[in-house]
């Protein structure tokens, strides 16, 4: 009997609370939806002011701007803004919310404001459309008809903005009134709900407290068991987390080791190339060069040349010139492989010699600009930067179709900066863009990376190409091949 009575009152209280909560929820949702629509109205009413100003700006740009290169773009933008402005104004006037299917009933005050603003909007819309319909050569400030249309637009803009300001203020005032009504209703629902809950507490919950005491004791026991299980789960999760962290560290270590091994291989390859170039340079200079010089001396010491027939004398002169050209070519090849001036005097003189040599061979104007770059640097840095400059010059000569090539070398803030720029065609076609995947560019990038430097390539069509390399000069920042090998191990 007691249980049935508690059950009846409990169900009744729950039903009342549920009904009040549901009614409050539905009412609040309805008001929120209305508030969203009001926000849409206020936002778009404010946006209309901005769009009208944008229309005036585009009209002025279209009619008064001296540069007509962007006339078509301005016309397109003005047409789009005008259509959107008219659509939003119509939606605001009719109360159609574009974000939903709802329709808002405007108040009498709002409708009167829309009626007041309509003449200004009509003039602005008609005159703007009139200007858009004019040919591009006629839509200028020199056309008196267009000028009159612009003046009418400007004359109606200010009253339009003022009326729209009043419209926005009216929307805000009506929205605040709705919020006030919502607040009163919420307080009423809250009072009824609290009354029902108070009666429920005295008539239902208080008698049930005694029965709940026993349940609390049982729950406390179960809570202790749950804590023990949770502790076990936490320990298991901790073990799994440690295992995962260990796997991640090992994976990162393996990845770093692979990168270091790759750097070692690349450094060894570059060092091998330099050693081979040095050996070939010495062999050409001391071997073939000396033999050709000996041949030249033998040819020059031949006597009785004047007694030979004229044809044989011509052959003798051709042979002598060929030997001289061969000696010069061997010297050029030997110098390109390993220029002695680089090891004897440093990077700046070597770059100047390289530029002078290429200028003589190609006829291009080449200049070397050096700033505080006469100091001797680490051997690996000098060779690496020289090879990068050599490859950049070669690419500019072969592909850039340039008239001038500049080499800038600077020492600043303990860093070496090399810039090779030309005034050529830049990367303009697929054939030239193939350079990006070539071995030369790859070698320049790898040489810069081995010196812990930064390599950048910038090029625009018909704007030339610019190769920039920044190398740190600190010993700790620019490791040698032996240092890289030790770090990789």
CSV table of C-alpha atoms in Angstrom, one decimal:
chain,number,residue,atom,x,y,z
A,1,UNK,CA,0.0,0.0,0.0
A,2,UNK,CA,2.8,2.4,0.9
A,3,UNK,CA,4.8,1.4,-2.1
A,4,UNK,CA,1.8,2.0,-4.4
A,5,UNK,CA,1.2,5.4,-2.9
A,6,UNK,CA,4.9,6.4,-3.3
A,7,UNK,CA,4.8,5.1,-6.9
A,8,UNK,CA,1.6,7.1,-7.7
A,9,UNK,CA,3.0,10.4,-6.3
A,10,UNK,CA,6.4,9.8,-7.8
A,11,UNK,CA,5.0,9.2,-11.3
A,12,UNK,CA,2.8,12.2,-11.0
A,13,UNK,CA,5.7,14.4,-10.0
A,14,UNK,CA,7.9,13.0,-12.8
A,15,UNK,CA,5.0,13.7,-15.3
A,16,UNK,CA,4.7,17.3,-14.1
A,17,UNK,CA,8.4,17.9,-14.2
A,18,UNK,CA,8.6,16.3,-17.6
A,19,UNK,CA,5.7,18.3,-19.0
A,20,UNK,CA,7.2,21.6,-17.6
A,21,UNK,CA,10.7,20.7,-18.9
A,22,UNK,CA,9.3,19.7,-22.3
A,23,UNK,CA,7.2,22.9,-22.5
A,24,UNK,CA,10.2,25.0,-21.5
A,25,UNK,CA,12.4,23.2,-24.0
A,26,UNK,CA,10.0,23.7,-26.8
A,27,UNK,CA,9.4,27.3,-26.0
A,28,UNK,CA,13.1,28.0,-25.7
A,29,UNK,CA,13.9,26.2,-28.9
A,30,UNK,CA,11.2,28.2,-30.6
A,31,UNK,CA,12.6,31.4,-29.3
A,32,UNK,CA,16.1,30.4,-30.2
A,33,UNK,CA,15.0,29.7,-33.8
A,34,UNK,CA,13.3,33.1,-33.8
A,35,UNK,CA,16.4,34.7,-32.4
A,36,UNK,CA,18.5,33.0,-35.1
A,37,UNK,CA,16.2,34.5,-37.7
A,38,UNK,CA,16.4,37.9,-36.0
A,39,UNK,CA,20.2,37.6,-36.1
A,40,UNK,CA,20.0,36.7,-39.8
A,41,UNK,CA,17.9,39.8,-40.4
A,42,UNK,CA,20.2,42.1,-38.4
A,43,UNK,CA,23.3,40.7,-40.0
A,44,UNK,CA,22.0,41.0,-43.5
A,45,UNK,CA,20.5,44.4,-42.9
A,46,UNK,CA,23.9,45.5,-41.8
A,47,UNK,CA,25.5,43.8,-44.7
A,48,UNK,CA,23.2,45.7,-47.1
A,49,UNK,CA,24.9,48.9,-46.0
A,50,UNK,CA,28.4,47.4,-46.8
A,51,UNK,CA,27.2,46.1,-50.1
A,52,UNK,CA,25.8,49.5,-51.1
A,53,UNK,CA,29.1,51.1,-50.3
A,54,UNK,CA,30.9,48.4,-52.3
A,55,UNK,CA,28.5,49.2,-55.3
A,56,UNK,CA,29.4,52.9,-55.0
A,57,UNK,CA,33.1,52.1,-54.9
A,58,UNK,CA,33.0,49.8,-57.9
A,59,UNK,CA,31.0,52.4,-59.9
A,60,UNK,CA,33.6,55.1,-59.1
A,61,UNK,CA,36.4,52.7,-60.1
A,62,UNK,CA,34.6,51.8,-63.3
A,63,UNK,CA,34.0,55.4,-64.3
A,64,UNK,CA,37.0,57.3,-62.9
A,65,UNK,CA,39.9,54.9,-62.7
A,66,UNK,CA,42.7,55.9,-65.3
A,67,UNK,CA,43.8,52.3,-65.8
A,68,UNK,CA,41.2,50.3,-67.7
A,69,UNK,CA,43.1,47.0,-67.6
A,70,UNK,CA,40.8,45.7,-64.8
A,71,UNK,CA,37.5,47.1,-66.3
A,72,UNK,CA,36.1,43.6,-67.0
A,73,UNK,CA,36.9,42.4,-63.5
A,74,UNK,CA,35.3,45.4,-61.9
A,75,UNK,CA,32.2,45.0,-64.1
A,76,UNK,CA,31.9,41.4,-63.1
A,77,UNK,CA,32.2,42.2,-59.4
A,78,UNK,CA,29.8,45.1,-59.7
A,79,UNK,CA,27.2,42.9,-61.4
A,80,UNK,CA,27.5,40.1,-58.8
A,81,UNK,CA,27.3,42.6,-55.9
A,82,UNK,CA,24.3,44.4,-57.4
A,83,UNK,CA,22.4,41.2,-57.9
A,84,UNK,CA,23.2,40.0,-54.4
A,85,UNK,CA,22.2,43.3,-52.9
A,86,UNK,CA,18.8,43.3,-54.6
A,87,UNK,CA,18.2,39.7,-53.6
A,88,UNK,CA,19.0,40.3,-49.9
A,89,UNK,CA,16.9,43.5,-49.9
A,90,UNK,CA,13.9,41.6,-51.2
A,91,UNK,CA,14.4,38.7,-48.7
A,92,UNK,CA,14.5,41.3,-45.9
A,93,UNK,CA,11.4,43.1,-47.1
A,94,UNK,CA,9.4,39.9,-47.5
A,95,UNK,CA,10.8,38.2,-44.3
A,96,UNK,CA,12.2,35.2,-46.2
A,97,UNK,CA,15.2,33.6,-44.3
A,98,UNK,CA,17.5,32.2,-46.9
A,99,UNK,CA,19.1,29.8,-44.4
A,100,UNK,CA,15.8,28.1,-43.7
A,101,UNK,CA,12.3,27.8,-45.0
A,102,UNK,CA,10.9,30.1,-42.3
A,103,UNK,CA,9.1,33.3,-43.0
A,104,UNK,CA,9.4,36.2,-40.6
A,105,UNK,CA,6.4,38.6,-40.2
A,106,UNK,CA,7.8,42.1,-40.2
A,107,UNK,CA,6.3,44.6,-37.9
A,108,UNK,CA,4.4,47.7,-39.1
A,109,UNK,CA,7.4,49.9,-38.2
A,110,UNK,CA,9.8,47.7,-40.2
A,111,UNK,CA,7.5,47.7,-43.2
A,112,UNK,CA,7.2,51.4,-43.1
A,113,UNK,CA,11.0,51.7,-43.0
A,114,UNK,CA,11.3,49.4,-46.0
A,115,UNK,CA,8.8,51.5,-47.9
A,116,UNK,CA,10.9,54.6,-47.0
A,117,UNK,CA,14.2,53.0,-48.2
A,118,UNK,CA,12.7,51.6,-51.4
A,119,UNK,CA,12.9,54.8,-53.6
A,120,UNK,CA,16.6,55.3,-52.7
A,121,UNK,CA,17.4,51.7,-53.5
A,122,UNK,CA,15.5,51.8,-56.8
A,123,UNK,CA,17.5,54.9,-58.0
A,124,UNK,CA,20.9,53.3,-57.0
A,125,UNK,CA,19.9,50.0,-58.7
A,126,UNK,CA,18.6,51.6,-61.9
A,127,UNK,CA,21.6,53.9,-62.3
A,128,UNK,CA,24.1,51.2,-61.6
A,129,UNK,CA,22.4,48.9,-64.1
A,130,UNK,CA,22.5,51.8,-66.6
A,131,UNK,CA,26.2,52.2,-66.1
A,132,UNK,CA,26.8,48.4,-66.5
A,133,UNK,CA,24.9,48.5,-69.8
A,134,UNK,CA,27.1,51.2,-71.2
A,135,UNK,CA,30.0,50.1,-73.4
A,136,UNK,CA,33.4,50.0,-71.7
A,137,UNK,CA,34.7,53.0,-73.7
A,138,UNK,CA,31.6,55.1,-72.8
A,139,UNK,CA,31.4,54.2,-69.0
A,140,UNK,CA,33.8,57.0,-68.0
A,141,UNK,CA,33.6,60.2,-66.1
A,142,UNK,CA,33.9,62.1,-69.4
A,143,UNK,CA,30.5,60.9,-70.4
A,144,UNK,CA,27.9,63.5,-69.1
A,145,UNK,CA,25.2,60.9,-68.9
A,146,UNK,CA,27.3,58.5,-66.9
A,147,UNK,CA,28.4,61.4,-64.7
A,148,UNK,CA,24.8,62.3,-64.0
A,149,UNK,CA,24.0,58.7,-63.1
A,150,UNK,CA,27.0,58.6,-60.7
A,151,UNK,CA,25.9,61.8,-59.0
A,152,UNK,CA,22.4,60.3,-58.5
A,153,UNK,CA,23.9,57.2,-57.0
A,154,UNK,CA,26.0,59.3,-54.6
A,155,UNK,CA,23.0,61.5,-53.7
A,156,UNK,CA,20.8,58.5,-52.8
A,157,UNK,CA,23.6,56.5,-51.0
A,158,UNK,CA,23.5,58.6,-47.8
A,159,UNK,CA,19.7,58.5,-47.2
A,160,UNK,CA,19.7,54.8,-48.0
A,161,UNK,CA,22.4,54.2,-45.4
A,162,UNK,CA,20.6,56.3,-42.8
A,163,UNK,CA,17.3,54.5,-43.3
A,164,UNK,CA,19.1,51.1,-43.2
A,165,UNK,CA,20.7,52.2,-39.9
A,166,UNK,CA,17.2,52.9,-38.5
A,167,UNK,CA,16.0,49.5,-39.8
A,168,UNK,CA,18.9,47.7,-38.1
A,169,UNK,CA,18.1,49.6,-34.8
A,170,UNK,CA,14.4,48.6,-35.1
A,171,UNK,CA,15.4,44.9,-35.7
A,172,UNK,CA,17.6,45.1,-32.6
A,173,UNK,CA,14.9,46.7,-30.5
A,174,UNK,CA,12.3,44.0,-31.5
A,175,UNK,CA,14.9,41.3,-30.8
A,176,UNK,CA,15.5,42.7,-27.3
A,177,UNK,CA,11.7,42.7,-26.6
A,178,UNK,CA,11.6,39.0,-27.6
A,179,UNK,CA,14.5,38.2,-25.3
A,180,UNK,CA,12.7,40.0,-22.4
A,181,UNK,CA,9.6,37.9,-23.0
A,182,UNK,CA,11.7,34.8,-23.1
A,183,UNK,CA,13.3,35.7,-19.8
A,184,UNK,CA,9.9,36.2,-18.1
A,185,UNK,CA,8.6,32.9,-19.4
A,186,UNK,CA,11.8,31.0,-18.3
A,187,UNK,CA,11.4,32.4,-14.8
A,188,UNK,CA,7.8,31.3,-14.6
A,189,UNK,CA,8.7,27.8,-15.8
A,190,UNK,CA,11.5,27.7,-13.3
A,191,UNK,CA,9.3,28.7,-10.5
A,192,UNK,CA,6.7,26.0,-11.4
A,193,UNK,CA,9.5,23.4,-11.7
A,194,UNK,CA,11.0,24.3,-8.3
A,195,UNK,CA,7.5,24.1,-6.7
A,196,UNK,CA,7.0,20.6,-8.1
A,197,UNK,CA,10.4,19.5,-7.1
A,198,UNK,CA,9.9,20.8,-3.5
A,199,UNK,CA,6.7,18.9,-3.1
A,200,UNK,CA,8.3,15.8,-4.6
A,201,UNK,CA,11.2,16.1,-2.1
A,202,UNK,CA,8.9,16.3,1.0
A,203,UNK,CA,6.3,13.7,-0.2
A,204,UNK,CA,8.5,11.2,-1.9
A,205,UNK,CA,12.3,11.6,-1.6
A,206,UNK,CA,12.4,12.2,2.2
A,207,UNK,CA,10.6,8.9,3.1
A,208,UNK,CA,12.8,7.1,0.6
A,209,UNK,CA,16.1,8.3,2.2
A,210,UNK,CA,16.0,5.6,4.8
A,211,UNK,CA,15.8,2.9,2.2
A,212,UNK,CA,18.6,4.5,0.3
A,213,UNK,CA,21.0,4.3,3.2
A,214,UNK,CA,21.2,0.5,2.8
A,215,UNK,CA,21.8,0.9,-0.9
A,216,UNK,CA,24.6,3.4,-0.2
A,217,UNK,CA,26.4,0.9,2.0
A,218,UNK,CA,26.2,-1.7,-0.8
A,219,UNK,CA,27.4,0.9,-3.3
A,220,UNK,CA,30.4,1.8,-1.2
A,221,UNK,CA,31.5,-1.9,-1.1
A,222,UNK,CA,31.1,-2.1,-4.9
A,223,UNK,CA,33.0,1.2,-5.3
A,224,UNK,CA,36.0,-0.3,-3.5
A,225,UNK,CA,36.0,-3.3,-5.8
A,226,UNK,CA,35.7,-1.0,-8.8
A,227,UNK,CA,38.7,1.1,-7.6
A,228,UNK,CA,40.8,-2.1,-7.4
A,229,UNK,CA,39.9,-3.0,-11.0
A,230,UNK,CA,40.6,0.5,-12.2
A,231,UNK,CA,44.0,0.4,-10.5
A,232,UNK,CA,44.8,-2.8,-12.4
A,233,UNK,CA,43.7,-1.2,-15.7
A,234,UNK,CA,45.8,1.9,-15.1
A,235,UNK,CA,48.9,-0.2,-14.5
A,236,UNK,CA,48.2,-2.2,-17.7
A,237,UNK,CA,47.7,1.1,-19.6
A,238,UNK,CA,51.0,2.5,-18.2
A,239,UNK,CA,52.8,-0.6,-19.3
A,240,UNK,CA,51.3,-0.3,-22.8
A,241,UNK,CA,52.2,3.4,-23.0
A,242,UNK,CA,55.8,2.7,-22.0
A,243,UNK,CA,56.0,-0.1,-24.7
A,244,UNK,CA,54.6,2.2,-27.3
A,245,UNK,CA,57.1,5.0,-26.4
A,246,UNK,CA,59.9,2.6,-26.6
A,247,UNK,CA,58.8,1.4,-30.0
A,248,UNK,CA,58.5,5.1,-31.2
A,249,UNK,CA,62.0,5.9,-29.9
A,250,UNK,CA,63.5,2.9,-31.6
A,251,UNK,CA,61.7,3.8,-34.8
A,252,UNK,CA,63.0,7.3,-34.7
A,253,UNK,CA,66.5,6.1,-33.9
A,254,UNK,CA,66.4,3.8,-36.9
A,255,UNK,CA,65.1,6.5,-39.1
A,256,UNK,CA,67.9,8.9,-37.9
A,257,UNK,CA,70.5,6.2,-38.4
A,258,UNK,CA,69.3,5.7,-42.0
A,259,UNK,CA,69.5,9.5,-42.6
A,260,UNK,CA,73.0,9.6,-41.2
A,261,UNK,CA,74.0,6.6,-43.4
A,262,UNK,CA,72.6,8.4,-46.4
A,263,UNK,CA,74.6,11.5,-45.5
A,264,UNK,CA,77.7,9.4,-45.1
A,265,UNK,CA,77.3,7.8,-48.5
A,266,UNK,CA,76.6,11.1,-50.1
A,267,UNK,CA,79.6,12.8,-48.4
A,268,UNK,CA,81.8,9.9,-49.4
A,269,UNK,CA,80.5,10.1,-53.0
A,270,UNK,CA,81.2,13.9,-53.1
A,271,UNK,CA,84.6,13.4,-51.6
A,272,UNK,CA,85.4,10.6,-54.1
A,273,UNK,CA,84.4,12.9,-56.9
A,274,UNK,CA,86.6,15.7,-55.7
A,275,UNK,CA,89.6,13.2,-55.2
A,276,UNK,CA,89.0,11.9,-58.7
A,277,UNK,CA,88.8,15.4,-60.2
A,278,UNK,CA,92.0,16.3,-58.4
A,279,UNK,CA,93.8,13.2,-59.7
A,280,UNK,CA,92.6,13.8,-63.2
A,281,UNK,CA,93.6,17.5,-63.0
A,282,UNK,CA,97.1,16.6,-61.9
A,283,UNK,CA,97.3,13.9,-64.6
A,284,UNK,CA,96.2,16.2,-67.3
A,285,UNK,CA,98.5,19.0,-66.2
A,286,UNK,CA,101.6,17.0,-65.3
A,287,UNK,CA,101.1,14.2,-67.9
A,288,UNK,CA,99.3,15.1,-71.1
A,289,UNK,CA,100.0,18.8,-70.6
A,290,UNK,CA,103.8,18.3,-70.3
A,291,UNK,CA,103.8,16.0,-73.3
A,292,UNK,CA,101.9,18.5,-75.4
A,293,UNK,CA,104.3,21.2,-74.2
A,294,UNK,CA,107.2,19.0,-75.3
A,295,UNK,CA,105.6,18.5,-78.7
A,296,UNK,CA,105.1,22.3,-79.0
A,297,UNK,CA,108.8,22.9,-78.3
A,298,UNK,CA,109.8,20.2,-80.8
A,299,UNK,CA,107.6,21.7,-83.5
A,300,UNK,CA,108.9,25.2,-82.8
A,301,UNK,CA,112.5,24.0,-83.0
A,302,UNK,CA,112.1,22.4,-86.4
A,303,UNK,CA,114.4,24.0,-88.9
A,304,UNK,CA,114.4,24.4,-92.7
A,305,UNK,CA,110.6,24.9,-92.6
A,306,UNK,CA,111.0,27.5,-95.3
A,307,UNK,CA,112.5,24.9,-97.6
A,308,UNK,CA,109.3,22.8,-97.5
A,309,UNK,CA,106.6,23.2,-100.2
A,310,UNK,CA,103.9,25.7,-99.6
A,311,UNK,CA,101.3,23.0,-98.8
A,312,UNK,CA,103.5,21.4,-96.2
A,313,UNK,CA,104.2,24.8,-94.6
A,314,UNK,CA,100.5,25.3,-94.3
A,315,UNK,CA,100.2,21.9,-92.7
A,316,UNK,CA,103.0,22.8,-90.3
A,317,UNK,CA,101.2,26.0,-89.2
A,318,UNK,CA,97.9,24.1,-88.7
A,319,UNK,CA,99.7,21.5,-86.7
A,320,UNK,CA,101.3,24.2,-84.5
A,321,UNK,CA,98.0,26.0,-84.0
A,322,UNK,CA,96.3,22.7,-83.1
A,323,UNK,CA,98.9,21.9,-80.5
A,324,UNK,CA,98.5,25.3,-79.0
A,325,UNK,CA,94.7,25.0,-78.9
A,326,UNK,CA,95.0,21.5,-77.4
A,327,UNK,CA,97.4,22.7,-74.7
A,328,UNK,CA,95.0,25.5,-73.8
A,329,UNK,CA,92.0,23.1,-73.8
A,330,UNK,CA,93.9,20.7,-71.5
A,331,UNK,CA,94.7,23.6,-69.2
A,332,UNK,CA,91.0,24.7,-69.2
A,333,UNK,CA,89.8,21.1,-68.4
A,334,UNK,CA,92.4,20.7,-65.7
A,335,UNK,CA,91.5,24.1,-64.2
A,336,UNK,CA,87.8,23.2,-64.2
A,337,UNK,CA,88.5,19.9,-62.5
A,338,UNK,CA,90.5,21.4,-59.7
A,339,UNK,CA,91.6,25.1,-60.1
A,340,UNK,CA,94.9,25.7,-58.4
A,341,UNK,CA,93.9,29.2,-57.5
A,342,UNK,CA,91.2,27.7,-55.3
A,343,UNK,CA,93.6,25.8,-53.1
A,344,UNK,CA,96.3,28.5,-53.3
A,345,UNK,CA,94.4,31.8,-52.9
A,346,UNK,CA,90.8,30.9,-51.8
A,347,UNK,CA,87.2,31.1,-52.9
A,348,UNK,CA,86.9,34.7,-54.1
A,349,UNK,CA,89.9,34.6,-56.5
A,350,UNK,CA,88.7,31.2,-57.8
A,351,UNK,CA,85.3,32.6,-58.6
A,352,UNK,CA,86.7,35.6,-60.3
A,353,UNK,CA,88.9,33.4,-62.4
A,354,UNK,CA,85.9,31.2,-63.2
A,355,UNK,CA,83.8,34.2,-64.3
A,356,UNK,CA,86.6,35.6,-66.4
A,357,UNK,CA,87.2,32.3,-68.1
A,358,UNK,CA,83.5,31.7,-68.9
A,359,UNK,CA,83.1,35.4,-70.1
A,360,UNK,CA,86.0,34.9,-72.6
A,361,UNK,CA,84.5,31.6,-73.8
A,362,UNK,CA,80.9,32.7,-74.1
A,363,UNK,CA,81.0,36.5,-74.6
A,364,UNK,CA,78.5,37.0,-71.8
A,365,UNK,CA,78.9,39.9,-69.2
A,366,UNK,CA,79.8,38.4,-65.9
A,367,UNK,CA,80.6,40.2,-62.7
A,368,UNK,CA,81.7,39.0,-59.3
A,369,UNK,CA,80.7,41.1,-56.2
A,370,UNK,CA,82.5,40.2,-53.0
A,371,UNK,CA,82.0,41.7,-49.6
A,372,UNK,CA,84.3,40.7,-46.8
A,373,UNK,CA,84.9,37.4,-48.6
A,374,UNK,CA,88.6,37.5,-49.0
A,375,UNK,CA,89.3,35.4,-45.8
A,376,UNK,CA,90.3,31.7,-46.2
A,377,UNK,CA,87.6,29.3,-45.3
A,378,UNK,CA,87.5,25.6,-44.5
A,379,UNK,CA,88.6,23.6,-47.4
A,380,UNK,CA,85.4,21.6,-47.7
A,381,UNK,CA,83.3,24.8,-47.7
A,382,UNK,CA,85.5,26.4,-50.4
A,383,UNK,CA,85.3,23.4,-52.7
A,384,UNK,CA,81.6,22.9,-52.1
A,385,UNK,CA,80.6,26.5,-52.7
A,386,UNK,CA,82.9,26.7,-55.8
A,387,UNK,CA,81.2,23.6,-57.3
A,388,UNK,CA,77.8,25.0,-56.6
A,389,UNK,CA,78.8,28.3,-58.3
A,390,UNK,CA,80.3,26.4,-61.2
A,391,UNK,CA,77.2,24.3,-61.8
A,392,UNK,CA,74.9,27.4,-61.5
A,393,UNK,CA,77.0,29.2,-64.1
A,394,UNK,CA,76.9,26.2,-66.4
A,395,UNK,CA,73.0,26.0,-66.1
A,396,UNK,CA,72.7,29.8,-66.8
A,397,UNK,CA,74.9,29.6,-69.8
A,398,UNK,CA,73.2,26.5,-71.3
A,399,UNK,CA,69.5,27.2,-70.6
A,400,UNK,CA,68.9,30.8,-69.4
A,401,UNK,CA,69.7,32.7,-72.7
A,402,UNK,CA,70.9,35.5,-70.5
A,403,UNK,CA,73.1,38.5,-71.4
A,404,UNK,CA,74.4,39.2,-67.9
A,405,UNK,CA,75.3,36.9,-65.0
A,406,UNK,CA,76.2,38.2,-61.5
A,407,UNK,CA,77.9,36.3,-58.7
A,408,UNK,CA,77.6,37.8,-55.2
A,409,UNK,CA,79.7,36.4,-52.3
A,410,UNK,CA,79.3,37.8,-48.8
A,411,UNK,CA,80.4,37.0,-45.3
A,412,UNK,CA,78.0,38.1,-42.6
A,413,UNK,CA,77.1,37.0,-39.1
A,414,UNK,CA,79.5,34.0,-39.4
A,415,UNK,CA,77.6,32.8,-42.5
A,416,UNK,CA,78.6,32.6,-46.2
A,417,UNK,CA,76.1,33.8,-48.8
A,418,UNK,CA,76.4,32.9,-52.4
A,419,UNK,CA,74.0,34.3,-55.0
A,420,UNK,CA,74.2,33.5,-58.7
A,421,UNK,CA,71.6,35.4,-60.8
A,422,UNK,CA,70.9,36.1,-64.4
A,423,UNK,CA,68.6,38.2,-66.6
A,424,UNK,CA,67.5,35.3,-68.8
A,425,UNK,CA,64.2,33.7,-69.7
A,426,UNK,CA,63.7,31.8,-66.4
A,427,UNK,CA,61.8,28.5,-66.3
A,428,UNK,CA,59.3,29.1,-69.1
A,429,UNK,CA,58.8,25.7,-70.7
A,430,UNK,CA,58.8,22.0,-70.0
A,431,UNK,CA,62.3,21.5,-71.4
A,432,UNK,CA,63.8,24.2,-69.2
A,433,UNK,CA,61.8,22.9,-66.2
A,434,UNK,CA,63.4,19.5,-66.7
A,435,UNK,CA,66.4,21.2,-65.0
A,436,UNK,CA,64.6,20.9,-61.7
A,437,UNK,CA,64.9,17.1,-61.9
A,438,UNK,CA,68.4,17.1,-63.3
A,439,UNK,CA,71.6,15.9,-61.7
A,440,UNK,CA,73.2,19.4,-61.6
A,441,UNK,CA,70.5,20.8,-59.4
A,442,UNK,CA,70.4,17.7,-57.3
A,443,UNK,CA,74.2,17.9,-56.8
A,444,UNK,CA,74.0,21.6,-55.8
A,445,UNK,CA,71.2,20.9,-53.3
A,446,UNK,CA,73.1,17.9,-51.8
A,447,UNK,CA,76.4,19.9,-51.5
A,448,UNK,CA,74.6,22.6,-49.6
A,449,UNK,CA,72.9,20.1,-47.4
A,450,UNK,CA,76.3,18.3,-46.6
A,451,UNK,CA,77.6,21.7,-45.4
A,452,UNK,CA,74.4,22.2,-43.2
A,453,UNK,CA,73.5,25.0,-45.6
A,454,UNK,CA,70.2,26.2,-47.2
A,455,UNK,CA,69.8,26.0,-51.0
A,456,UNK,CA,67.0,28.1,-52.8
A,457,UNK,CA,66.1,28.4,-56.4
A,458,UNK,CA,63.8,31.2,-57.5
A,459,UNK,CA,62.7,31.8,-61.1
A,460,UNK,CA,59.9,33.6,-62.9
A,461,UNK,CA,59.2,33.6,-66.7
A,462,UNK,CA,61.2,36.3,-68.4
A,463,UNK,CA,62.5,37.5,-65.0
A,464,UNK,CA,65.7,35.4,-64.8
A,465,UNK,CA,66.8,32.8,-62.3
A,466,UNK,CA,68.4,33.3,-58.9
A,467,UNK,CA,70.3,30.6,-57.0
A,468,UNK,CA,70.9,31.4,-53.3
A,469,UNK,CA,73.1,29.3,-51.0
A,470,UNK,CA,73.7,30.1,-47.3
A,471,UNK,CA,76.4,28.1,-45.5
A,472,UNK,CA,77.2,28.4,-41.7
A,473,UNK,CA,80.9,28.9,-41.0
A,474,UNK,CA,81.0,27.5,-37.5
A,475,UNK,CA,83.1,24.4,-37.3
A,476,UNK,CA,80.3,22.8,-35.3
A,477,UNK,CA,77.7,23.7,-37.8
A,478,UNK,CA,79.7,22.7,-40.9
A,479,UNK,CA,80.9,19.1,-40.3
A,480,UNK,CA,83.6,17.4,-42.3
A,481,UNK,CA,83.2,13.9,-43.8
A,482,UNK,CA,84.9,12.3,-40.8
A,483,UNK,CA,82.6,14.1,-38.4
A,484,UNK,CA,79.5,13.0,-40.3
A,485,UNK,CA,80.8,9.4,-40.3
A,486,UNK,CA,81.3,9.5,-36.5
A,487,UNK,CA,77.8,10.9,-35.9
A,488,UNK,CA,76.3,8.2,-38.2
A,489,UNK,CA,77.9,5.5,-36.1
